[in-house]
Amino acid sequence: RTDEDNIVILRRSLQKDPDNVNVMIELSDLYVKTNDVSSAKKTLKRILELDPYNKVAGERLKQLE
């Protein structure tokens, strides 16, 4: 499967479970890999809204800014 296919699959997964932080982390990684930095930042910020102490999301967001 391509990265784009995986993004579609992960987005569908989030429709069923919108607060799944693990799926969002994976999705943000794919966004970065496909040069969609804007979507990656948006996804990481959403994680931090749900879990303000999420170190992974915080560190990755810092790297992108």
CSV table of N, CA, C and O in Angstrom, one decimal:
chain,number,residue,atom,x,y,z
A,1,ARG,N,0.8,-1.2,0.0
A,1,ARG,CA,0.0,0.0,0.0
A,1,ARG,C,0.9,1.3,0.0
A,1,ARG,O,1.9,1.3,0.6
A,2,THR,N,0.3,2.3,-0.6
A,2,THR,CA,1.1,3.6,-0.6
A,2,THR,C,0.8,4.3,0.7
A,2,THR,O,-0.1,4.0,1.4
A,3,ASP,N,1.6,5.4,0.9
A,3,ASP,CA,1.4,6.2,2.0
A,3,ASP,C,0.0,6.9,2.0
A,3,ASP,O,-0.7,7.0,3.0
A,4,GLU,N,-0.4,7.2,0.8
A,4,GLU,CA,-1.7,7.8,0.6
A,4,GLU,C,-2.9,6.9,1.0
A,4,GLU,O,-3.8,7.2,1.6
A,5,ASP,N,-2.7,5.6,0.6
A,5,ASP,CA,-3.7,4.6,1.0
A,5,ASP,C,-3.7,4.4,2.5
A,5,ASP,O,-4.8,4.4,3.1
A,6,ASN,N,-2.6,4.4,3.1
A,6,ASN,CA,-2.5,4.3,4.6
A,6,ASN,C,-3.1,5.5,5.3
A,6,ASN,O,-3.8,5.4,6.3
A,7,ILE,N,-3.0,6.7,4.7
A,7,ILE,CA,-3.6,7.9,5.3
A,7,ILE,C,-5.1,7.8,5.2
A,7,ILE,O,-5.8,8.1,6.2
A,8,VAL,N,-5.6,7.3,4.1
A,8,VAL,CA,-7.1,7.1,4.0
A,8,VAL,C,-7.6,6.1,5.0
A,8,VAL,O,-8.6,6.3,5.7
A,9,ILE,N,-6.9,5.0,5.2
A,9,ILE,CA,-7.2,4.0,6.2
A,9,ILE,C,-7.2,4.6,7.6
A,9,ILE,O,-8.2,4.3,8.4
A,10,LEU,N,-6.2,5.3,7.9
A,10,LEU,CA,-6.1,5.9,9.3
A,10,LEU,C,-7.2,7.0,9.5
A,10,LEU,O,-7.8,7.0,10.6
A,11,ARG,N,-7.5,7.7,8.5
A,11,ARG,CA,-8.6,8.7,8.6
A,11,ARG,C,-9.9,8.0,8.9
A,11,ARG,O,-10.7,8.5,9.7
A,12,ARG,N,-10.2,6.9,8.2
A,12,ARG,CA,-11.4,6.1,8.4
A,12,ARG,C,-11.4,5.6,9.8
A,12,ARG,O,-12.5,5.6,10.5
A,13,SER,N,-10.3,5.1,10.3
A,13,SER,CA,-10.2,4.6,11.7
A,13,SER,C,-10.6,5.7,12.7
A,13,SER,O,-11.3,5.5,13.7
A,14,LEU,N,-10.1,6.9,12.4
A,14,LEU,CA,-10.4,8.1,13.3
A,14,LEU,C,-11.9,8.5,13.2
A,14,LEU,O,-12.4,9.0,14.2
A,15,GLN,N,-12.6,8.2,12.1
A,15,GLN,CA,-14.0,8.5,12.1
A,15,GLN,C,-14.7,7.6,13.1
A,15,GLN,O,-15.7,8.0,13.7
A,16,LYS,N,-14.3,6.4,13.2
A,16,LYS,CA,-14.9,5.5,14.2
A,16,LYS,C,-14.5,5.7,15.6
A,16,LYS,O,-15.2,5.5,16.5
A,17,ASP,N,-13.2,6.2,15.8
A,17,ASP,CA,-12.7,6.4,17.1
A,17,ASP,C,-11.9,7.7,17.1
A,17,ASP,O,-10.6,7.7,17.0
A,18,PRO,N,-12.6,8.8,17.1
A,18,PRO,CA,-11.9,10.1,16.9
A,18,PRO,C,-10.9,10.6,17.9
A,18,PRO,O,-10.1,11.4,17.6
A,19,ASP,N,-10.8,9.9,19.1
A,19,ASP,CA,-9.9,10.3,20.1
A,19,ASP,C,-8.7,9.3,20.2
A,19,ASP,O,-8.0,9.3,21.2
A,20,ASN,N,-8.5,8.5,19.2
A,20,ASN,CA,-7.4,7.5,19.3
A,20,ASN,C,-6.1,8.2,19.0
A,20,ASN,O,-5.7,8.4,17.9
A,21,VAL,N,-5.4,8.4,20.1
A,21,VAL,CA,-4.1,9.2,20.0
A,21,VAL,C,-3.1,8.4,19.2
A,21,VAL,O,-2.3,8.9,18.4
A,22,ASN,N,-3.0,7.1,19.3
A,22,ASN,CA,-2.0,6.2,18.6
A,22,ASN,C,-2.2,6.3,17.1
A,22,ASN,O,-1.3,6.4,16.4
A,23,VAL,N,-3.5,6.3,16.7
A,23,VAL,CA,-3.8,6.5,15.2
A,23,VAL,C,-3.3,7.8,14.8
A,23,VAL,O,-2.8,8.0,13.7
A,24,MET,N,-3.6,8.9,15.6
A,24,MET,CA,-3.2,10.2,15.2
A,24,MET,C,-1.7,10.4,15.1
A,24,MET,O,-1.2,11.1,14.2
A,25,ILE,N,-1.0,9.8,16.0
A,25,ILE,CA,0.5,9.8,15.9
A,25,ILE,C,1.0,9.2,14.6
A,25,ILE,O,1.8,9.8,13.9
A,26,GLU,N,0.4,8.0,14.3
A,26,GLU,CA,0.8,7.3,13.0
A,26,GLU,C,0.4,8.2,11.8
A,26,GLU,O,1.2,8.3,10.9
A,27,LEU,N,-0.8,8.8,11.9
A,27,LEU,CA,-1.2,9.7,10.8
A,27,LEU,C,-0.3,10.9,10.6
A,27,LEU,O,0.1,11.2,9.5
A,28,SER,N,0.1,11.5,11.7
A,28,SER,CA,1.0,12.7,11.7
A,28,SER,C,2.3,12.3,11.0
A,28,SER,O,2.9,13.0,10.3
A,29,ASP,N,2.8,11.1,11.4
A,29,ASP,CA,4.1,10.6,10.8
A,29,ASP,C,3.9,10.5,9.2
A,29,ASP,O,4.8,10.9,8.5
A,30,LEU,N,2.8,10.0,8.8
A,30,LEU,CA,2.6,9.8,7.4
A,30,LEU,C,2.4,11.2,6.7
A,30,LEU,O,2.9,11.4,5.6
A,31,TYR,N,1.8,12.1,7.4
A,31,TYR,CA,1.7,13.5,6.8
A,31,TYR,C,3.1,14.1,6.6
A,31,TYR,O,3.4,14.7,5.6
A,32,VAL,N,4.0,13.9,7.6
A,32,VAL,CA,5.3,14.4,7.5
A,32,VAL,C,6.0,13.7,6.3
A,32,VAL,O,6.7,14.4,5.5
A,33,LYS,N,5.9,12.4,6.2
A,33,LYS,CA,6.5,11.6,5.2
A,33,LYS,C,6.1,12.1,3.8
A,33,LYS,O,6.9,12.1,2.9
A,34,THR,N,4.8,12.5,3.7
A,34,THR,CA,4.3,12.9,2.4
A,34,THR,C,4.3,14.4,2.2
A,34,THR,O,3.7,15.0,1.3
A,35,ASN,N,5.1,15.1,3.1
A,35,ASN,CA,5.3,16.6,3.0
A,35,ASN,C,4.1,17.4,3.2
A,35,ASN,O,3.9,18.5,2.7
A,36,ASP,N,3.1,16.9,4.0
A,36,ASP,CA,1.9,17.6,4.4
A,36,ASP,C,2.1,18.1,5.8
A,36,ASP,O,1.4,17.6,6.7
A,37,VAL,N,3.0,19.0,6.0
A,37,VAL,CA,3.4,19.5,7.3
A,37,VAL,C,2.2,20.2,8.0
A,37,VAL,O,2.0,20.0,9.2
A,38,SER,N,1.4,20.9,7.2
A,38,SER,CA,0.2,21.6,7.8
A,38,SER,C,-0.7,20.6,8.5
A,38,SER,O,-1.2,20.8,9.6
A,39,SER,N,-1.0,19.5,7.8
A,39,SER,CA,-1.9,18.5,8.4
A,39,SER,C,-1.3,17.8,9.6
A,39,SER,O,-1.9,17.4,10.6
A,40,ALA,N,0.0,17.6,9.5
A,40,ALA,CA,0.8,16.9,10.6
A,40,ALA,C,0.7,17.8,11.8
A,40,ALA,O,0.4,17.3,12.9
A,41,LYS,N,0.9,19.1,11.7
A,41,LYS,CA,0.8,20.0,12.8
A,41,LYS,C,-0.6,20.0,13.4
A,41,LYS,O,-0.8,20.0,14.6
A,42,LYS,N,-1.6,20.1,12.6
A,42,LYS,CA,-3.0,20.1,13.0
A,42,LYS,C,-3.3,18.8,13.8
A,42,LYS,O,-3.9,18.9,14.9
A,43,THR,N,-2.8,17.7,13.3
A,43,THR,CA,-3.1,16.4,14.0
A,43,THR,C,-2.4,16.4,15.4
A,43,THR,O,-2.9,16.0,16.4
A,44,LEU,N,-1.1,16.9,15.4
A,44,LEU,CA,-0.4,16.9,16.6
A,44,LEU,C,-1.0,17.8,17.7
A,44,LEU,O,-1.1,17.5,18.9
A,45,LYS,N,-1.5,19.0,17.2
A,45,LYS,CA,-2.2,19.9,18.1
A,45,LYS,C,-3.4,19.3,18.7
A,45,LYS,O,-3.8,19.5,19.8
A,46,ARG,N,-4.1,18.5,17.9
A,46,ARG,CA,-5.4,17.8,18.3
A,46,ARG,C,-5.0,16.8,19.4
A,46,ARG,O,-5.7,16.7,20.4
A,47,ILE,N,-3.9,16.1,19.2
A,47,ILE,CA,-3.5,15.1,20.3
A,47,ILE,C,-3.2,15.9,21.6
A,47,ILE,O,-3.6,15.4,22.6
A,48,LEU,N,-2.6,17.0,21.5
A,48,LEU,CA,-2.2,17.8,22.7
A,48,LEU,C,-3.5,18.4,23.3
A,48,LEU,O,-3.5,18.6,24.6
A,49,GLU,N,-4.5,18.6,22.6
A,49,GLU,CA,-5.8,19.0,23.2
A,49,GLU,C,-6.4,17.9,24.0
A,49,GLU,O,-6.9,18.1,25.1
A,50,LEU,N,-6.3,16.7,23.5
A,50,LEU,CA,-6.8,15.5,24.2
A,50,LEU,C,-5.9,15.1,25.4
A,50,LEU,O,-6.4,14.7,26.4
A,51,ASP,N,-4.6,15.2,25.1
A,51,ASP,CA,-3.6,14.7,26.1
A,51,ASP,C,-2.5,15.8,26.2
A,51,ASP,O,-1.4,15.6,25.5
A,52,PRO,N,-2.6,16.8,27.0
A,52,PRO,CA,-1.6,17.9,27.0
A,52,PRO,C,-0.2,17.5,27.4
A,52,PRO,O,0.7,18.2,27.1
A,53,TYR,N,-0.1,16.3,28.0
A,53,TYR,CA,1.2,15.9,28.5
A,53,TYR,C,1.8,14.8,27.6
A,53,TYR,O,2.8,14.1,27.9
A,54,ASN,N,1.3,14.6,26.4
A,54,ASN,CA,1.8,13.6,25.4
A,54,ASN,C,3.1,14.1,24.9
A,54,ASN,O,3.2,15.0,24.1
A,55,LYS,N,4.2,13.4,25.4
A,55,LYS,CA,5.6,13.8,25.1
A,55,LYS,C,5.9,13.7,23.6
A,55,LYS,O,6.5,14.5,23.0
A,56,VAL,N,5.4,12.6,23.0
A,56,VAL,CA,5.7,12.3,21.6
A,56,VAL,C,5.1,13.4,20.7
A,56,VAL,O,5.8,14.0,19.9
A,57,ALA,N,3.9,13.7,20.9
A,57,ALA,CA,3.2,14.8,20.1
A,57,ALA,C,3.9,16.1,20.4
A,57,ALA,O,4.2,16.9,19.4
A,58,GLY,N,4.2,16.4,21.6
A,58,GLY,CA,4.9,17.7,21.9
A,58,GLY,C,6.2,17.8,21.2
A,58,GLY,O,6.6,18.9,20.7
A,59,GLU,N,7.0,16.8,21.3
A,59,GLU,CA,8.4,16.8,20.7
A,59,GLU,C,8.3,16.9,19.2
A,59,GLU,O,9.0,17.7,18.5
A,60,ARG,N,7.4,16.2,18.6
A,60,ARG,CA,7.2,16.2,17.1
A,60,ARG,C,6.7,17.5,16.6
A,60,ARG,O,7.2,18.0,15.6
A,61,LEU,N,5.8,18.1,17.4
A,61,LEU,CA,5.3,19.4,17.0
A,61,LEU,C,6.5,20.5,17.0
A,61,LEU,O,6.6,21.3,16.1
A,62,LYS,N,7.3,20.4,18.1
A,62,LYS,CA,8.4,21.3,18.2
A,62,LYS,C,9.4,21.2,17.0
A,62,LYS,O,9.9,22.1,16.4
A,63,GLN,N,9.6,19.9,16.5
A,63,GLN,CA,10.5,19.7,15.4
A,63,GLN,C,9.9,20.3,14.1
A,63,GLN,O,10.7,20.7,13.2
A,64,LEU,N,8.6,20.4,14.0
A,64,LEU,CA,8.0,20.9,12.8
A,64,LEU,C,7.9,22.4,12.8
A,64,LEU,O,7.7,23.0,11.7
A,65,GLU,N,8.0,23.0,13.9
A,65,GLU,CA,7.8,24.5,14.0
A,65,GLU,C,9.1,25.2,13.9
A,65,GLU,O,10.1,24.7,13.9
